Short mmCIF file of C-alpha atoms in Angstrom, two decimals:
data_model
loop_
_atom_site.label_atom_id
_atom_site.label_comp_id
_atom_site.label_asym_id
_atom_site.label_seq_id
_atom_site.Cartn_x
_atom_site.Cartn_y
_atom_site.Cartn_z
CA MET A 1 42.44 135.35 -167.97
CA LYS A 2 44.54 136.14 -171.02
CA ASP A 3 45.31 133.36 -173.46
CA SER A 4 46.36 133.25 -177.09
CA TRP A 5 43.47 130.98 -178.15
CA PHE A 6 40.84 130.57 -175.42
CA THR A 7 38.64 133.28 -173.93
CA THR A 8 37.67 132.48 -170.34
CA GLN A 9 34.54 134.17 -169.05
CA LYS A 10 33.35 133.98 -165.45
CA ILE A 11 29.63 133.20 -165.15
CA ASP A 12 29.86 133.04 -161.35
CA ASP A 13 32.53 132.12 -158.78
CA LYS A 14 32.21 128.42 -159.61
CA THR A 15 31.21 128.47 -163.29
CA TYR A 16 33.30 129.39 -166.30
CA ALA A 17 32.78 129.49 -170.05
CA ILE A 18 35.88 128.62 -172.07
CA SER A 19 35.28 129.93 -175.58
CA GLU A 20 37.02 129.71 -178.95
CA TYR A 21 36.05 132.93 -180.68
CA GLY A 22 38.90 132.68 -183.17
CA HIS A 23 37.07 129.93 -185.04
CA TRP A 24 33.91 130.35 -187.12
CA GLU A 25 31.96 127.96 -184.88
CA LYS A 26 32.46 130.14 -181.78
CA VAL A 27 32.37 127.12 -179.51
CA HIS A 28 31.81 127.28 -175.75
CA SER A 29 32.83 124.64 -173.23
CA PHE A 30 31.80 125.03 -169.60
CA LEU A 31 33.61 124.28 -166.33
CA LEU A 32 31.33 123.73 -163.33
CA ILE A 33 33.13 123.50 -159.99
CA GLY A 34 31.71 121.79 -156.91
CA GLU A 35 33.17 121.04 -153.49
CA LYS A 36 34.41 117.54 -154.33
CA LYS A 37 34.95 117.58 -158.09
CA ALA A 38 34.33 119.58 -161.24
CA ALA A 39 32.50 118.85 -164.47
CA LEU A 40 33.68 120.03 -167.87
CA ILE A 41 30.84 120.16 -170.37
CA ASP A 42 32.61 119.36 -173.67
CA THR A 43 36.28 119.97 -174.50
CA GLY A 44 36.17 122.21 -177.56
CA LEU A 45 37.69 121.98 -181.01
CA GLY A 46 41.07 120.50 -180.16
CA ILE A 47 42.90 123.25 -181.99
CA ASP A 48 44.55 123.99 -178.65
CA ASN A 49 44.60 122.07 -175.36
CA ILE A 50 41.73 123.17 -173.11
CA LYS A 51 43.29 121.42 -170.09
CA ARG A 52 45.81 124.22 -169.93
CA ILE A 53 42.90 126.48 -168.99
CA THR A 54 41.03 124.14 -166.66
CA ASP A 55 44.25 123.48 -164.69
CA LYS A 56 44.39 127.19 -163.89
CA LEU A 57 40.75 127.32 -162.77
CA THR A 58 40.59 124.31 -160.44
CA HIS A 59 42.74 121.67 -158.79
CA LEU A 60 39.76 119.37 -158.25
CA PRO A 61 39.38 116.19 -160.32
CA ILE A 62 37.49 116.89 -163.54
CA GLU A 63 34.91 114.67 -165.20
CA VAL A 64 33.98 115.42 -168.80
CA ILE A 65 30.30 115.42 -169.75
CA THR A 66 29.95 115.12 -173.52
CA THR A 67 26.84 116.84 -174.85
CA HIS A 68 27.36 114.97 -178.12
CA VAL A 69 30.07 113.45 -180.27
CA HIS A 70 30.85 116.07 -182.90
CA VAL A 71 34.35 117.36 -183.62
CA ASP A 72 33.90 120.74 -181.94
CA HIS A 73 32.84 119.18 -178.63
CA ILE A 74 35.41 116.38 -178.14
CA GLY A 75 38.63 118.12 -179.21
CA SER A 76 40.57 117.69 -175.95
CA HIS A 77 38.90 114.54 -174.62
CA GLN A 78 42.23 112.70 -174.66
CA GLU A 79 43.56 115.07 -171.98
CA PHE A 80 41.12 113.84 -169.30
CA ASP A 81 40.90 110.56 -167.41
CA LYS A 82 37.13 110.45 -166.99
CA ILE A 83 34.81 111.10 -169.94
CA TYR A 84 31.12 110.34 -170.11
CA VAL A 85 28.76 110.13 -173.08
CA HIS A 86 25.20 108.99 -173.71
CA GLU A 87 24.93 105.48 -175.11
CA GLY A 88 23.39 106.89 -178.30
CA ASP A 89 26.73 108.48 -179.20
CA LYS A 90 28.99 105.80 -177.71
CA ASP A 91 29.69 104.15 -181.07
CA TRP A 92 30.68 107.49 -182.61
CA LEU A 93 33.12 108.14 -179.76
CA ILE A 94 34.74 104.74 -180.14
CA ASN A 95 34.61 104.16 -183.90
CA GLY A 96 34.32 107.65 -185.40
CA ILE A 97 31.61 110.17 -186.23
CA LYS A 98 29.16 108.98 -188.85
CA GLY A 99 28.30 111.07 -191.88
CA LEU A 100 31.47 113.18 -192.16
CA SER A 101 34.63 112.22 -194.00
CA ILE A 102 38.00 113.06 -192.48
CA GLU A 103 38.65 115.34 -195.47
CA GLN A 104 35.49 117.34 -194.71
CA ILE A 105 36.34 117.49 -191.02
CA ARG A 106 39.79 118.86 -191.80
CA ARG A 107 38.38 121.49 -194.17
CA ASP A 108 35.86 122.63 -191.58
CA ILE A 109 38.34 122.77 -188.71
CA ASN A 110 40.73 124.96 -190.72
CA ARG A 111 38.40 127.53 -192.30
CA ASP A 112 37.56 131.06 -191.22
CA ILE A 113 40.08 131.20 -188.37
CA THR A 114 40.76 134.75 -187.13
CA LEU A 115 43.33 134.15 -184.37
CA PRO A 116 46.81 132.64 -184.58
CA THR A 117 46.71 128.90 -183.94
CA PRO A 118 49.33 127.08 -181.86
CA GLN A 119 52.26 125.43 -183.60
CA THR A 120 50.92 122.07 -182.47
CA PHE A 121 47.84 122.47 -184.69
CA ASN A 122 48.20 120.92 -188.14
CA PRO A 123 44.88 120.61 -190.01
CA ASP A 124 46.43 118.20 -192.52
CA ILE A 125 46.82 115.53 -189.84
CA TYR A 126 44.00 116.61 -187.51
CA ARG A 127 41.93 113.65 -186.36
CA PRO A 128 38.98 113.70 -183.93
CA PHE A 129 39.30 111.87 -180.65
CA GLN A 130 38.32 108.22 -180.62
CA GLY A 131 38.25 106.12 -177.48
CA ASN A 132 36.21 104.31 -174.88
CA PRO A 133 34.18 106.38 -172.43
CA THR A 134 34.59 105.95 -168.69
CA GLY A 135 30.84 105.50 -168.37
CA LEU A 136 27.51 106.08 -170.06
CA LEU A 137 24.95 108.78 -169.33
CA LYS A 138 21.21 108.23 -169.33
CA ASP A 139 18.16 110.45 -168.99
CA GLN A 140 17.61 111.78 -165.46
CA ASP A 141 21.06 110.77 -164.20
CA VAL A 142 22.16 113.02 -161.33
CA ILE A 143 25.83 113.98 -161.04
CA ASN A 144 26.75 115.30 -157.60
CA LEU A 145 29.80 117.56 -157.59
CA GLY A 146 29.49 118.17 -153.85
CA ASN A 147 26.97 120.93 -152.97
CA ARG A 148 26.05 121.09 -156.66
CA LYS A 149 23.84 118.66 -158.56
CA LEU A 150 23.58 118.28 -162.31
CA VAL A 151 20.68 116.50 -164.00
CA ILE A 152 21.19 114.88 -167.40
CA TYR A 153 18.42 115.18 -169.99
CA HIS A 154 18.63 113.01 -173.09
CA THR A 155 17.79 115.45 -175.89
CA PRO A 156 18.44 113.65 -179.21
CA GLY A 157 17.95 115.04 -182.69
CA HIS A 158 21.19 116.82 -183.48
CA SER A 159 22.81 113.48 -182.67
CA PRO A 160 21.33 110.24 -181.31
CA GLY A 161 22.96 110.63 -177.91
CA HIS A 162 22.80 114.39 -177.44
CA VAL A 163 22.27 115.48 -173.84
CA SER A 164 21.49 118.75 -172.08
CA VAL A 165 22.68 119.43 -168.54
CA TYR A 166 20.63 121.22 -165.87
CA ASP A 167 22.48 122.70 -162.90
CA THR A 168 19.79 122.50 -160.21
CA THR A 169 21.81 124.66 -157.81
CA ASN A 170 21.92 127.73 -160.06
CA GLY A 171 19.15 127.07 -162.57
CA TYR A 172 21.60 127.01 -165.47
CA LEU A 173 20.57 124.91 -168.46
CA PHE A 174 23.40 123.87 -170.78
CA THR A 175 21.80 122.95 -174.10
CA GLY A 176 24.77 121.95 -176.27
CA ASP A 177 23.65 122.14 -179.90
CA LEU A 178 19.95 121.80 -179.11
CA LEU A 179 19.39 125.52 -178.61
CA TYR A 180 21.53 128.57 -179.38
CA ASP A 181 21.11 131.81 -181.34
CA GLN A 182 22.51 133.62 -184.44
CA THR A 183 23.08 130.56 -186.66
CA PRO A 184 20.60 127.75 -187.39
CA ILE A 185 20.28 124.72 -185.16
CA TYR A 186 21.23 121.86 -187.46
CA ALA A 187 18.95 118.89 -188.08
CA PHE A 188 19.48 118.42 -191.82
CA TYR A 189 22.35 115.92 -191.89
CA PRO A 190 21.46 112.26 -192.54
CA SER A 191 22.75 111.53 -189.02
CA THR A 192 20.24 113.96 -187.47
CA ASN A 193 16.56 113.46 -186.70
CA PRO A 194 14.13 116.40 -187.07
CA VAL A 195 11.33 114.71 -185.10
CA ASP A 196 13.63 113.90 -182.20
CA LEU A 197 15.02 117.45 -182.23
CA VAL A 198 11.59 119.06 -181.96
CA ASN A 199 10.57 116.63 -179.22
CA SER A 200 13.77 117.49 -177.36
CA LEU A 201 13.05 121.20 -177.65
CA GLU A 202 9.63 120.55 -176.19
CA LYS A 203 11.22 118.54 -173.39
CA ILE A 204 13.45 121.35 -172.17
CA THR A 205 10.52 123.79 -172.03
CA ASN A 206 9.16 121.66 -169.17
CA ILE A 207 12.25 122.07 -166.97
CA LYS A 208 11.34 124.24 -163.97
CA ASN A 209 13.24 127.19 -162.50
CA VAL A 210 15.64 127.81 -165.38
CA THR A 211 17.50 131.09 -164.76
CA MET A 212 19.81 131.13 -167.80
CA ILE A 213 20.41 129.03 -170.90
CA PHE A 214 23.90 128.38 -172.20
CA GLY A 215 24.15 126.98 -175.71
CA SER A 216 27.45 125.75 -177.12
CA HIS A 217 27.76 128.40 -179.83
CA ASN A 218 27.46 132.14 -180.44
CA THR A 219 25.92 134.34 -177.71
CA LEU A 220 27.02 133.35 -174.22
CA GLY A 221 23.86 133.13 -172.14
CA LEU A 222 20.25 133.40 -173.29
CA MET A 223 17.41 134.56 -171.07
CA PRO A 224 14.90 131.85 -170.09
CA ALA A 225 12.11 133.77 -171.81
CA ILE A 226 13.33 132.18 -175.05
CA LEU A 227 11.71 128.94 -173.87
CA GLU A 228 8.28 130.49 -174.48
CA GLU A 229 9.29 131.05 -178.10
CA VAL A 230 10.55 127.46 -178.22
CA LYS A 231 7.08 126.29 -177.13
CA TYR A 232 5.52 128.32 -179.93
CA ALA A 233 8.05 126.98 -182.45
CA VAL A 234 7.31 123.37 -181.51
CA GLU A 235 3.57 123.87 -181.95
CA PHE A 236 4.01 125.77 -185.21
CA LEU A 237 6.37 123.25 -186.79
CA LYS A 238 4.16 120.31 -185.86
CA GLU A 239 0.93 121.97 -186.95
CA LYS A 240 2.38 122.98 -190.33
CA GLU A 241 3.94 119.52 -190.82
CA LEU A 242 7.38 121.03 -191.29
CA VAL A 243 9.29 118.59 -189.08
CA THR A 244 10.99 116.70 -191.86
CA PHE A 245 14.15 116.82 -193.97
CA GLY A 246 14.20 119.38 -196.76
CA THR A 247 11.77 121.98 -195.39
CA GLY A 248 14.62 124.47 -195.00
CA ILE A 249 15.36 127.12 -192.40
CA HIS A 250 12.59 128.11 -189.98
CA GLU A 251 13.14 131.40 -188.15
CA PHE A 252 11.71 132.33 -184.78
CA LYS A 253 12.39 135.08 -182.26
CA GLY A 254 15.93 134.51 -181.06
CA PHE A 255 16.78 131.29 -182.90
CA SER A 256 16.26 129.30 -186.09
CA ILE A 257 16.20 125.63 -187.10
CA GLN A 258 17.29 124.01 -190.35
CA PHE A 259 15.78 120.72 -191.54
#
């Protein structure tokens, strides 16, 4: 589907990645369609309106699952009636993201853009979404889309309320900013927690029957074999006592982590 800003990629007949390759963060949001309703995992940067794309892909009601409350994941939240977030990030959604000034946010949103942006985008007045969620997510919640069940895993570290989403029907694991490739997974901000992040990485290695992993940045789709390397990384980082702020970038096969 051609679009001036978004790249829509079909994962299967009922699953789509909606990507923003024109921005340095290369953000992916994901639309999962069931029989009764659809789930949108994150809403992108907010440079353009992602609802324009989701309206073309489904006429079912859409519920937004927020992996975490950072700018590049809540950009079009205001376009949807039902948005859900883990309680750990609820305060950030309502009162603003901790640890980043609006000036820094505006600099980051406007740098290294390689595609024309819509006329509605003005970085000088850009402001992240703030508002009350429809409801709160918790670990092991099950969201039934009708013939398709999603399990919520609380995976903090990158943010206090970060969640990953496991599609039990297809074996897809959507890891948000917990696991992706090419650029480091961030756990060096004051608002992050290295210990929680490593424990969350260990947690997802215990999920059974994963067929594909979809992080929110960079390569679209990682083979589940990477989870074996994640197990090794967890053991290595703990054994070497590296799970703390200031130890730098740690590189493994297929991904890296920065503390």
